[in-house]
JSON list of C-alpha atoms in Angstrom, two decimals:
[
{"chain": "Z", "resi": 1, "resn": "MET", "atom": "CA", "xyz": [91.58, -138.06, -144.89]},
{"chain": "Z", "resi": 2, "resn": "ASP", "atom": "CA", "xyz": [90.08, -138.38, -148.34]},
{"chain": "Z", "resi": 3, "resn": "VAL", "atom": "CA", "xyz": [91.35, -135.14, -150.22]},
{"chain": "Z", "resi": 4, "resn": "ARG", "atom": "CA", "xyz": [90.24, -135.07, -154.07]},
{"chain": "Z", "resi": 5, "resn": "VAL", "atom": "CA", "xyz": [91.94, -132.74, -156.18]},
{"chain": "Z", "resi": 6, "resn": "ALA", "atom": "CA", "xyz": [90.74, -131.91, -159.82]},
{"chain": "Z", "resi": 7, "resn": "GLY", "atom": "CA", "xyz": [91.00, -129.29, -162.54]},
{"chain": "Z", "resi": 8, "resn": "HIS", "atom": "CA", "xyz": [88.63, -127.76, -165.16]},
{"chain": "Z", "resi": 9, "resn": "GLN", "atom": "CA", "xyz": [90.40, -126.97, -168.14]},
{"chain": "Z", "resi": 10, "resn": "VAL", "atom": "CA", "xyz": [93.80, -126.79, -165.75]},
{"chain": "Z", "resi": 11, "resn": "ASP", "atom": "CA", "xyz": [96.21, -129.41, -165.72]},
{"chain": "Z", "resi": 12, "resn": "THR", "atom": "CA", "xyz": [96.74, -130.33, -162.41]},
{"chain": "Z", "resi": 13, "resn": "GLY", "atom": "CA", "xyz": [100.54, -131.85, -161.89]},
{"chain": "Z", "resi": 14, "resn": "GLU", "atom": "CA", "xyz": [101.56, -134.35, -159.36]},
{"chain": "Z", "resi": 15, "resn": "SER", "atom": "CA", "xyz": [103.20, -131.69, -157.22]},
{"chain": "Z", "resi": 16, "resn": "LEU", "atom": "CA", "xyz": [100.44, -129.53, -156.91]},
{"chain": "Z", "resi": 17, "resn": "ARG", "atom": "CA", "xyz": [98.15, -132.38, -156.13]},
{"chain": "Z", "resi": 18, "resn": "ASP", "atom": "CA", "xyz": [100.69, -133.49, -153.58]},
{"chain": "Z", "resi": 19, "resn": "HIS", "atom": "CA", "xyz": [100.87, -129.96, -152.09]},
{"chain": "Z", "resi": 20, "resn": "ALA", "atom": "CA", "xyz": [97.13, -129.79, -151.87]},
{"chain": "Z", "resi": 21, "resn": "VAL", "atom": "CA", "xyz": [96.72, -132.93, -150.17]},
{"chain": "Z", "resi": 22, "resn": "GLN", "atom": "CA", "xyz": [99.41, -132.27, -147.76]},
{"chain": "Z", "resi": 23, "resn": "ARG", "atom": "CA", "xyz": [98.44, -128.82, -146.78]},
{"chain": "Z", "resi": 24, "resn": "ILE", "atom": "CA", "xyz": [94.72, -129.98, -146.47]},
{"chain": "Z", "resi": 25, "resn": "ALA", "atom": "CA", "xyz": [95.75, -132.85, -144.17]},
{"chain": "Z", "resi": 26, "resn": "ASP", "atom": "CA", "xyz": [98.27, -130.75, -142.01]},
{"chain": "Z", "resi": 27, "resn": "ILE", "atom": "CA", "xyz": [95.19, -128.02, -141.60]},
{"chain": "Z", "resi": 28, "resn": "THR", "atom": "CA", "xyz": [92.66, -130.58, -140.41]},
{"chain": "Z", "resi": 29, "resn": "GLU", "atom": "CA", "xyz": [95.28, -132.48, -138.00]},
{"chain": "Z", "resi": 30, "resn": "LYS", "atom": "CA", "xyz": [96.12, -129.16, -136.45]},
{"chain": "Z", "resi": 31, "resn": "TYR", "atom": "CA", "xyz": [92.54, -128.01, -135.79]},
{"chain": "Z", "resi": 32, "resn": "PHE", "atom": "CA", "xyz": [90.11, -130.63, -136.44]},
{"chain": "Z", "resi": 33, "resn": "SER", "atom": "CA", "xyz": [91.20, -133.86, -136.75]},
{"chain": "Z", "resi": 34, "resn": "ARG", "atom": "CA", "xyz": [87.95, -135.40, -137.32]},
{"chain": "Z", "resi": 35, "resn": "SER", "atom": "CA", "xyz": [87.41, -133.91, -140.71]},
{"chain": "Z", "resi": 36, "resn": "VAL", "atom": "CA", "xyz": [86.20, -136.47, -143.23]},
{"chain": "Z", "resi": 37, "resn": "GLY", "atom": "CA", "xyz": [87.99, -135.12, -146.42]},
{"chain": "Z", "resi": 38, "resn": "ALA", "atom": "CA", "xyz": [87.72, -132.15, -149.06]},
{"chain": "Z", "resi": 39, "resn": "ASN", "atom": "CA", "xyz": [87.29, -131.46, -152.55]},
{"chain": "Z", "resi": 40, "resn": "VAL", "atom": "CA", "xyz": [89.67, -129.16, -154.30]},
{"chain": "Z", "resi": 41, "resn": "THR", "atom": "CA", "xyz": [89.04, -127.61, -157.44]},
{"chain": "Z", "resi": 42, "resn": "PHE", "atom": "CA", "xyz": [91.25, -125.74, -159.88]},
{"chain": "Z", "resi": 43, "resn": "GLY", "atom": "CA", "xyz": [89.86, -123.63, -162.75]},
{"chain": "Z", "resi": 44, "resn": "ARG", "atom": "CA", "xyz": [90.35, -120.64, -164.89]},
{"chain": "Z", "resi": 45, "resn": "GLY", "atom": "CA", "xyz": [89.11, -116.99, -163.94]},
{"chain": "Z", "resi": 46, "resn": "PRO", "atom": "CA", "xyz": [87.73, -114.57, -166.16]},
{"chain": "Z", "resi": 47, "resn": "ASN", "atom": "CA", "xyz": [91.09, -112.78, -166.54]},
{"chain": "Z", "resi": 48, "resn": "ASN", "atom": "CA", "xyz": [92.93, -115.92, -167.43]},
{"chain": "Z", "resi": 49, "resn": "ASP", "atom": "CA", "xyz": [94.06, -116.15, -163.78]},
{"chain": "Z", "resi": 50, "resn": "TYR", "atom": "CA", "xyz": [93.46, -119.57, -161.79]},
{"chain": "Z", "resi": 51, "resn": "THR", "atom": "CA", "xyz": [90.71, -120.09, -159.16]},
{"chain": "Z", "resi": 52, "resn": "CYS", "atom": "CA", "xyz": [90.76, -122.61, -156.49]},
{"chain": "Z", "resi": 53, "resn": "ASP", "atom": "CA", "xyz": [87.57, -123.57, -154.67]},
{"chain": "Z", "resi": 54, "resn": "ILE", "atom": "CA", "xyz": [87.73, -126.08, -151.58]},
{"chain": "Z", "resi": 55, "resn": "VAL", "atom": "CA", "xyz": [84.77, -127.70, -149.98]},
{"chain": "Z", "resi": 56, "resn": "ALA", "atom": "CA", "xyz": [85.41, -129.20, -146.85]},
{"chain": "Z", "resi": 57, "resn": "PRO", "atom": "CA", "xyz": [82.53, -130.90, -144.79]},
{"chain": "Z", "resi": 58, "resn": "VAL", "atom": "CA", "xyz": [83.37, -131.02, -141.28]},
{"chain": "Z", "resi": 59, "resn": "VAL", "atom": "CA", "xyz": [81.00, -132.66, -138.92]},
{"chain": "Z", "resi": 60, "resn": "ASN", "atom": "CA", "xyz": [77.34, -132.89, -138.39]},
{"chain": "Z", "resi": 61, "resn": "GLY", "atom": "CA", "xyz": [76.18, -130.96, -141.64]},
{"chain": "Z", "resi": 62, "resn": "VAL", "atom": "CA", "xyz": [78.87, -127.99, -141.11]},
{"chain": "Z", "resi": 63, "resn": "VAL", "atom": "CA", "xyz": [80.60, -127.66, -144.65]},
{"chain": "Z", "resi": 64, "resn": "LEU", "atom": "CA", "xyz": [83.24, -125.21, -145.18]},
{"chain": "Z", "resi": 65, "resn": "LYS", "atom": "CA", "xyz": [83.75, -123.44, -148.46]},
{"chain": "Z", "resi": 66, "resn": "ALA", "atom": "CA", "xyz": [86.88, -121.24, -149.72]},
{"chain": "Z", "resi": 67, "resn": "SER", "atom": "CA", "xyz": [87.65, -119.70, -153.11]},
{"chain": "Z", "resi": 68, "resn": "TYR", "atom": "CA", "xyz": [90.47, -117.60, -154.03]},
{"chain": "Z", "resi": 69, "resn": "SER", "atom": "CA", "xyz": [92.15, -116.79, -157.43]},
{"chain": "Z", "resi": 70, "resn": "GLY", "atom": "CA", "xyz": [95.59, -115.70, -158.23]},
{"chain": "Z", "resi": 71, "resn": "ARG", "atom": "CA", "xyz": [97.97, -115.67, -161.37]},
{"chain": "Z", "resi": 72, "resn": "GLU", "atom": "CA", "xyz": [99.38, -119.04, -160.45]},
{"chain": "Z", "resi": 73, "resn": "PRO", "atom": "CA", "xyz": [97.48, -122.38, -159.21]},
{"chain": "Z", "resi": 74, "resn": "GLN", "atom": "CA", "xyz": [99.90, -122.45, -156.42]},
{"chain": "Z", "resi": 75, "resn": "ILE", "atom": "CA", "xyz": [98.70, -119.16, -155.45]},
{"chain": "Z", "resi": 76, "resn": "ALA", "atom": "CA", "xyz": [95.27, -119.43, -155.75]},
{"chain": "Z", "resi": 77, "resn": "PHE", "atom": "CA", "xyz": [95.53, -122.76, -153.61]},
{"chain": "Z", "resi": 78, "resn": "ASN", "atom": "CA", "xyz": [97.38, -121.31, -150.69]},
{"chain": "Z", "resi": 79, "resn": "GLY", "atom": "CA", "xyz": [94.63, -118.29, -150.67]},
{"chain": "Z", "resi": 80, "resn": "ALA", "atom": "CA", "xyz": [91.81, -120.56, -150.10]},
{"chain": "Z", "resi": 81, "resn": "ALA", "atom": "CA", "xyz": [93.73, -122.83, -147.99]},
{"chain": "Z", "resi": 82, "resn": "ASP", "atom": "CA", "xyz": [94.42, -119.89, -145.88]},
{"chain": "Z", "resi": 83, "resn": "ARG", "atom": "CA", "xyz": [90.59, -119.27, -145.71]},
{"chain": "Z", "resi": 84, "resn": "ILE", "atom": "CA", "xyz": [89.58, -122.62, -144.72]},
{"chain": "Z", "resi": 85, "resn": "GLU", "atom": "CA", "xyz": [92.38, -122.52, -141.87]},
{"chain": "Z", "resi": 86, "resn": "LYS", "atom": "CA", "xyz": [90.84, -119.12, -140.69]},
{"chain": "Z", "resi": 87, "resn": "GLN", "atom": "CA", "xyz": [87.69, -121.06, -140.64]},
{"chain": "Z", "resi": 88, "resn": "LEU", "atom": "CA", "xyz": [88.62, -123.97, -138.67]},
{"chain": "Z", "resi": 89, "resn": "ARG", "atom": "CA", "xyz": [90.63, -122.13, -135.98]},
{"chain": "Z", "resi": 90, "resn": "ARG", "atom": "CA", "xyz": [87.44, -119.83, -135.58]},
{"chain": "Z", "resi": 91, "resn": "TYR", "atom": "CA", "xyz": [85.13, -122.71, -135.40]},
{"chain": "Z", "resi": 92, "resn": "THR", "atom": "CA", "xyz": [87.32, -124.77, -133.03]},
{"chain": "Z", "resi": 93, "resn": "ASN", "atom": "CA", "xyz": [88.09, -121.73, -130.89]},
{"chain": "Z", "resi": 94, "resn": "ARG", "atom": "CA", "xyz": [84.39, -121.01, -130.56]},
{"chain": "Z", "resi": 95, "resn": "LEU", "atom": "CA", "xyz": [83.67, -124.53, -129.53]},
{"chain": "Z", "resi": 96, "resn": "LYS", "atom": "CA", "xyz": [86.47, -124.51, -126.86]},
{"chain": "Z", "resi": 97, "resn": "GLU", "atom": "CA", "xyz": [85.10, -120.88, -125.73]},
{"chain": "Z", "resi": 98, "resn": "HIS", "atom": "CA", "xyz": [81.37, -121.93, -125.18]},
{"chain": "Z", "resi": 99, "resn": "LYS", "atom": "CA", "xyz": [82.03, -125.60, -124.66]},
{"chain": "Z", "resi": 100, "resn": "VAL", "atom": "CA", "xyz": [79.30, -126.83, -127.10]},
{"chain": "Z", "resi": 101, "resn": "ASP", "atom": "CA", "xyz": [78.53, -130.41, -127.33]},
{"chain": "Z", "resi": 102, "resn": "GLU", "atom": "CA", "xyz": [79.67, -131.39, -130.99]},
{"chain": "Z", "resi": 103, "resn": "THR", "atom": "CA", "xyz": [77.06, -134.20, -130.96]},
{"chain": "Z", "resi": 104, "resn": "ALA", "atom": "CA", "xyz": [74.18, -131.83, -130.23]},
{"chain": "Z", "resi": 105, "resn": "GLN", "atom": "CA", "xyz": [74.73, -130.22, -133.64]},
{"chain": "Z", "resi": 106, "resn": "PRO", "atom": "CA", "xyz": [72.16, -130.92, -136.17]},
{"chain": "Z", "resi": 107, "resn": "VAL", "atom": "CA", "xyz": [72.66, -133.33, -138.73]},
{"chain": "Z", "resi": 108, "resn": "VAL", "atom": "CA", "xyz": [71.63, -132.25, -142.17]},
{"chain": "Z", "resi": 109, "resn": "GLU", "atom": "CA", "xyz": [72.18, -135.43, -143.91]},
{"chain": "Z", "resi": 110, "resn": "ASN", "atom": "CA", "xyz": [68.32, -135.87, -144.36]},
{"chain": "Z", "resi": 111, "resn": "ALA", "atom": "CA", "xyz": [68.51, -132.52, -146.44]},
{"chain": "Z", "resi": 112, "resn": "GLY", "atom": "CA", "xyz": [66.42, -132.97, -149.55]},
{"chain": "Z", "resi": 113, "resn": "TYR", "atom": "CA", "xyz": [64.61, -130.69, -152.33]},
{"chain": "Z", "resi": 114, "resn": "THR", "atom": "CA", "xyz": [60.99, -131.33, -153.17]},
{"chain": "Z", "resi": 115, "resn": "ILE", "atom": "CA", "xyz": [59.68, -129.75, -156.40]},
{"chain": "Z", "resi": 116, "resn": "LEU", "atom": "CA", "xyz": [56.18, -128.27, -155.71]},
{"chain": "Z", "resi": 117, "resn": "SER", "atom": "CA", "xyz": [53.85, -128.72, -158.49]},
{"chain": "Z", "resi": 118, "resn": "GLY", "atom": "CA", "xyz": [50.71, -126.45, -159.13]},
{"chain": "Z", "resi": 119, "resn": "SER", "atom": "CA", "xyz": [47.91, -126.39, -161.13]},
{"chain": "Z", "resi": 120, "resn": "GLU", "atom": "CA", "xyz": [49.29, -123.80, -163.51]},
{"chain": "Z", "resi": 121, "resn": "ASP", "atom": "CA", "xyz": [51.58, -124.87, -166.22]},
{"chain": "Z", "resi": 122, "resn": "LEU", "atom": "CA", "xyz": [54.86, -123.39, -166.48]},
{"chain": "Z", "resi": 123, "resn": "ALA", "atom": "CA", "xyz": [54.28, -120.79, -169.38]},
{"chain": "Z", "resi": 124, "resn": "GLU", "atom": "CA", "xyz": [51.24, -119.11, -166.77]},
{"chain": "Z", "resi": 125, "resn": "ARG", "atom": "CA", "xyz": [53.76, -118.93, -164.16]},
{"chain": "Z", "resi": 126, "resn": "GLU", "atom": "CA", "xyz": [56.40, -117.19, -166.15]},
{"chain": "Z", "resi": 127, "resn": "ASN", "atom": "CA", "xyz": [53.64, -114.51, -166.70]},
{"chain": "Z", "resi": 128, "resn": "ALA", "atom": "CA", "xyz": [52.59, -114.41, -163.15]},
{"chain": "Z", "resi": 129, "resn": "ASP", "atom": "CA", "xyz": [53.18, -110.99, -160.80]},
{"chain": "Z", "resi": 130, "resn": "PHE", "atom": "CA", "xyz": [54.30, -113.66, -157.95]},
{"chain": "Z", "resi": 131, "resn": "PRO", "atom": "CA", "xyz": [57.34, -116.03, -158.15]},
{"chain": "Z", "resi": 132, "resn": "ALA", "atom": "CA", "xyz": [56.58, -119.66, -158.30]},
{"chain": "Z", "resi": 133, "resn": "ILE", "atom": "CA", "xyz": [57.83, -121.79, -155.33]},
{"chain": "Z", "resi": 134, "resn": "VAL", "atom": "CA", "xyz": [60.27, -124.02, -157.10]},
{"chain": "Z", "resi": 135, "resn": "ALA", "atom": "CA", "xyz": [62.07, -126.15, -153.96]},
{"chain": "Z", "resi": 136, "resn": "GLU", "atom": "CA", "xyz": [61.80, -126.40, -150.47]},
{"chain": "Z", "resi": 137, "resn": "THR", "atom": "CA", "xyz": [64.49, -127.81, -148.03]},
{"chain": "Z", "resi": 138, "resn": "ARG", "atom": "CA", "xyz": [63.94, -129.97, -145.18]},
{"chain": "Z", "resi": 139, "resn": "VAL", "atom": "CA", "xyz": [66.50, -129.70, -142.57]},
{"chain": "Z", "resi": 140, "resn": "ASP", "atom": "CA", "xyz": [66.96, -130.14, -138.61]},
{"chain": "Z", "resi": 141, "resn": "ILE", "atom": "CA", "xyz": [66.63, -126.85, -136.79]},
{"chain": "Z", "resi": 142, "resn": "PRO", "atom": "CA", "xyz": [69.60, -126.61, -134.38]},
{"chain": "Z", "resi": 143, "resn": "GLU", "atom": "CA", "xyz": [69.18, -125.51, -130.67]},
{"chain": "Z", "resi": 144, "resn": "ALA", "atom": "CA", "xyz": [71.77, -122.94, -130.23]},
{"chain": "Z", "resi": 145, "resn": "SER", "atom": "CA", "xyz": [72.32, -119.52, -129.02]},
{"chain": "Z", "resi": 146, "resn": "VAL", "atom": "CA", "xyz": [72.45, -116.26, -131.22]},
{"chain": "Z", "resi": 147, "resn": "SER", "atom": "CA", "xyz": [75.98, -116.21, -131.34]},
{"chain": "Z", "resi": 148, "resn": "ASP", "atom": "CA", "xyz": [76.43, -119.87, -132.27]},
{"chain": "Z", "resi": 149, "resn": "ALA", "atom": "CA", "xyz": [73.66, -119.51, -134.82]},
{"chain": "Z", "resi": 150, "resn": "VAL", "atom": "CA", "xyz": [75.68, -116.82, -136.32]},
{"chain": "Z", "resi": 151, "resn": "MET", "atom": "CA", "xyz": [78.90, -119.19, -136.22]},
{"chain": "Z", "resi": 152, "resn": "LEU", "atom": "CA", "xyz": [76.64, -122.04, -137.94]},
{"chain": "Z", "resi": 153, "resn": "MET", "atom": "CA", "xyz": [75.33, -119.83, -140.52]},
{"chain": "Z", "resi": 154, "resn": "ASP", "atom": "CA", "xyz": [78.98, -118.79, -141.44]},
{"chain": "Z", "resi": 155, "resn": "LEU", "atom": "CA", "xyz": [80.01, -122.02, -141.40]},
{"chain": "Z", "resi": 156, "resn": "ARG", "atom": "CA", "xyz": [77.63, -123.48, -143.48]},
{"chain": "Z", "resi": 157, "resn": "ASN", "atom": "CA", "xyz": [78.08, -120.51, -145.95]},
{"chain": "Z", "resi": 158, "resn": "THR", "atom": "CA", "xyz": [74.56, -119.54, -145.95]},
{"chain": "Z", "resi": 159, "resn": "THR", "atom": "CA", "xyz": [72.81, -116.39, -145.95]},
{"chain": "Z", "resi": 160, "resn": "ALA", "atom": "CA", "xyz": [70.18, -117.08, -143.42]},
{"chain": "Z", "resi": 161, "resn": "LEU", "atom": "CA", "xyz": [69.61, -119.60, -140.68]},
{"chain": "Z", "resi": 162, "resn": "MET", "atom": "CA", "xyz": [66.30, -120.63, -138.53]},
{"chain": "Z", "resi": 163, "resn": "PHE", "atom": "CA", "xyz": [67.03, -121.98, -135.18]},
{"chain": "Z", "resi": 164, "resn": "LYS", "atom": "CA", "xyz": [65.56, -122.48, -131.84]},
{"chain": "Z", "resi": 165, "resn": "ASN", "atom": "CA", "xyz": [67.28, -119.87, -129.37]},
{"chain": "Z", "resi": 166, "resn": "SER", "atom": "CA", "xyz": [68.43, -121.89, -126.30]},
{"chain": "Z", "resi": 167, "resn": "GLY", "atom": "CA", "xyz": [67.88, -119.06, -124.14]},
{"chain": "Z", "resi": 168, "resn": "THR", "atom": "CA", "xyz": [63.83, -118.81, -125.15]},
{"chain": "Z", "resi": 169, "resn": "GLY", "atom": "CA", "xyz": [62.92, -121.81, -126.58]},
{"chain": "Z", "resi": 170, "resn": "GLU", "atom": "CA", "xyz": [61.53, -119.84, -129.49]},
{"chain": "Z", "resi": 171, "resn": "LEU", "atom": "CA", "xyz": [62.20, -120.32, -133.25]},
{"chain": "Z", "resi": 172, "resn": "ASN", "atom": "CA", "xyz": [64.52, -117.49, -134.39]},
{"chain": "Z", "resi": 173, "resn": "MET", "atom": "CA", "xyz": [66.49, -116.45, -137.61]},
{"chain": "Z", "resi": 174, "resn": "VAL", "atom": "CA", "xyz": [69.58, -114.86, -138.04]},
{"chain": "Z", "resi": 175, "resn": "TYR", "atom": "CA", "xyz": [70.48, -113.49, -141.52]},
{"chain": "Z", "resi": 176, "resn": "ARG", "atom": "CA", "xyz": [73.16, -111.43, -143.31]},
{"chain": "Z", "resi": 177, "resn": "ARG", "atom": "CA", "xyz": [71.99, -107.88, -144.51]},
{"chain": "Z", "resi": 178, "resn": "GLU", "atom": "CA", "xyz": [73.32, -106.33, -147.58]},
{"chain": "Z", "resi": 179, "resn": "ASP", "atom": "CA", "xyz": [75.26, -104.01, -145.74]},
{"chain": "Z", "resi": 180, "resn": "GLY", "atom": "CA", "xyz": [77.16, -107.18, -144.52]},
{"chain": "Z", "resi": 181, "resn": "ASN", "atom": "CA", "xyz": [75.98, -106.96, -141.00]},
{"chain": "Z", "resi": 182, "resn": "ILE", "atom": "CA", "xyz": [73.94, -109.70, -139.24]},
{"chain": "Z", "resi": 183, "resn": "GLY", "atom": "CA", "xyz": [70.01, -109.30, -138.61]},
{"chain": "Z", "resi": 184, "resn": "TRP", "atom": "CA", "xyz": [68.31, -111.26, -135.90]},
{"chain": "Z", "resi": 185, "resn": "VAL", "atom": "CA", "xyz": [64.51, -112.03, -136.25]},
{"chain": "Z", "resi": 186, "resn": "GLU", "atom": "CA", "xyz": [63.07, -112.74, -132.69]},
{"chain": "Z", "resi": 187, "resn": "PRO", "atom": "CA", "xyz": [59.04, -113.56, -132.46]},
{"chain": "Z", "resi": 188, "resn": "THR", "atom": "CA", "xyz": [57.01, -111.19, -130.44]},
{"chain": "Z", "resi": 189, "resn": "GLY", "atom": "CA", "xyz": [54.98, -112.42, -127.35]},
{"chain": "Z", "resi": 190, "resn": "ARG", "atom": "CA", "xyz": [51.87, -114.00, -128.19]}
]
């Protein structure tokens, strides 16, 4: 397992690095041994506290992310690691409950951004009433049930996910509403 530990304006001593590598290795071995690696980044927060961000790609485009801040770097790391562990536990339990074939999950390696150019120059676009379309993302659309789509959205740490509903075969979308609940968009009959 490849765990990279870095610090932004924070000295990550050997003890802290060793602890981070060991804890991430223990978590992935316990819940999901096929994890490829993780990036652990320490920094300084606005109130002179320490922050820790962990980004861990699991499989097939699923990336777990967690952040935490505390008075000491060790506290910040343990809080973020606890959140990653909770996400992995939920993910593996969900896979066991629904008997999802992991190879059927979408691969997002071909995701890319395209800058769309228009006939207007940048100054005209800034003064326009409508925002310019700056980029689009190309990804595979997963086929999943509504509950699995919500799980994928949470694991990818995004606010919305378009998916092909495995029950109806139609394109649907789930999104996180401002009140924290999940919204589900389903097309009407044609």
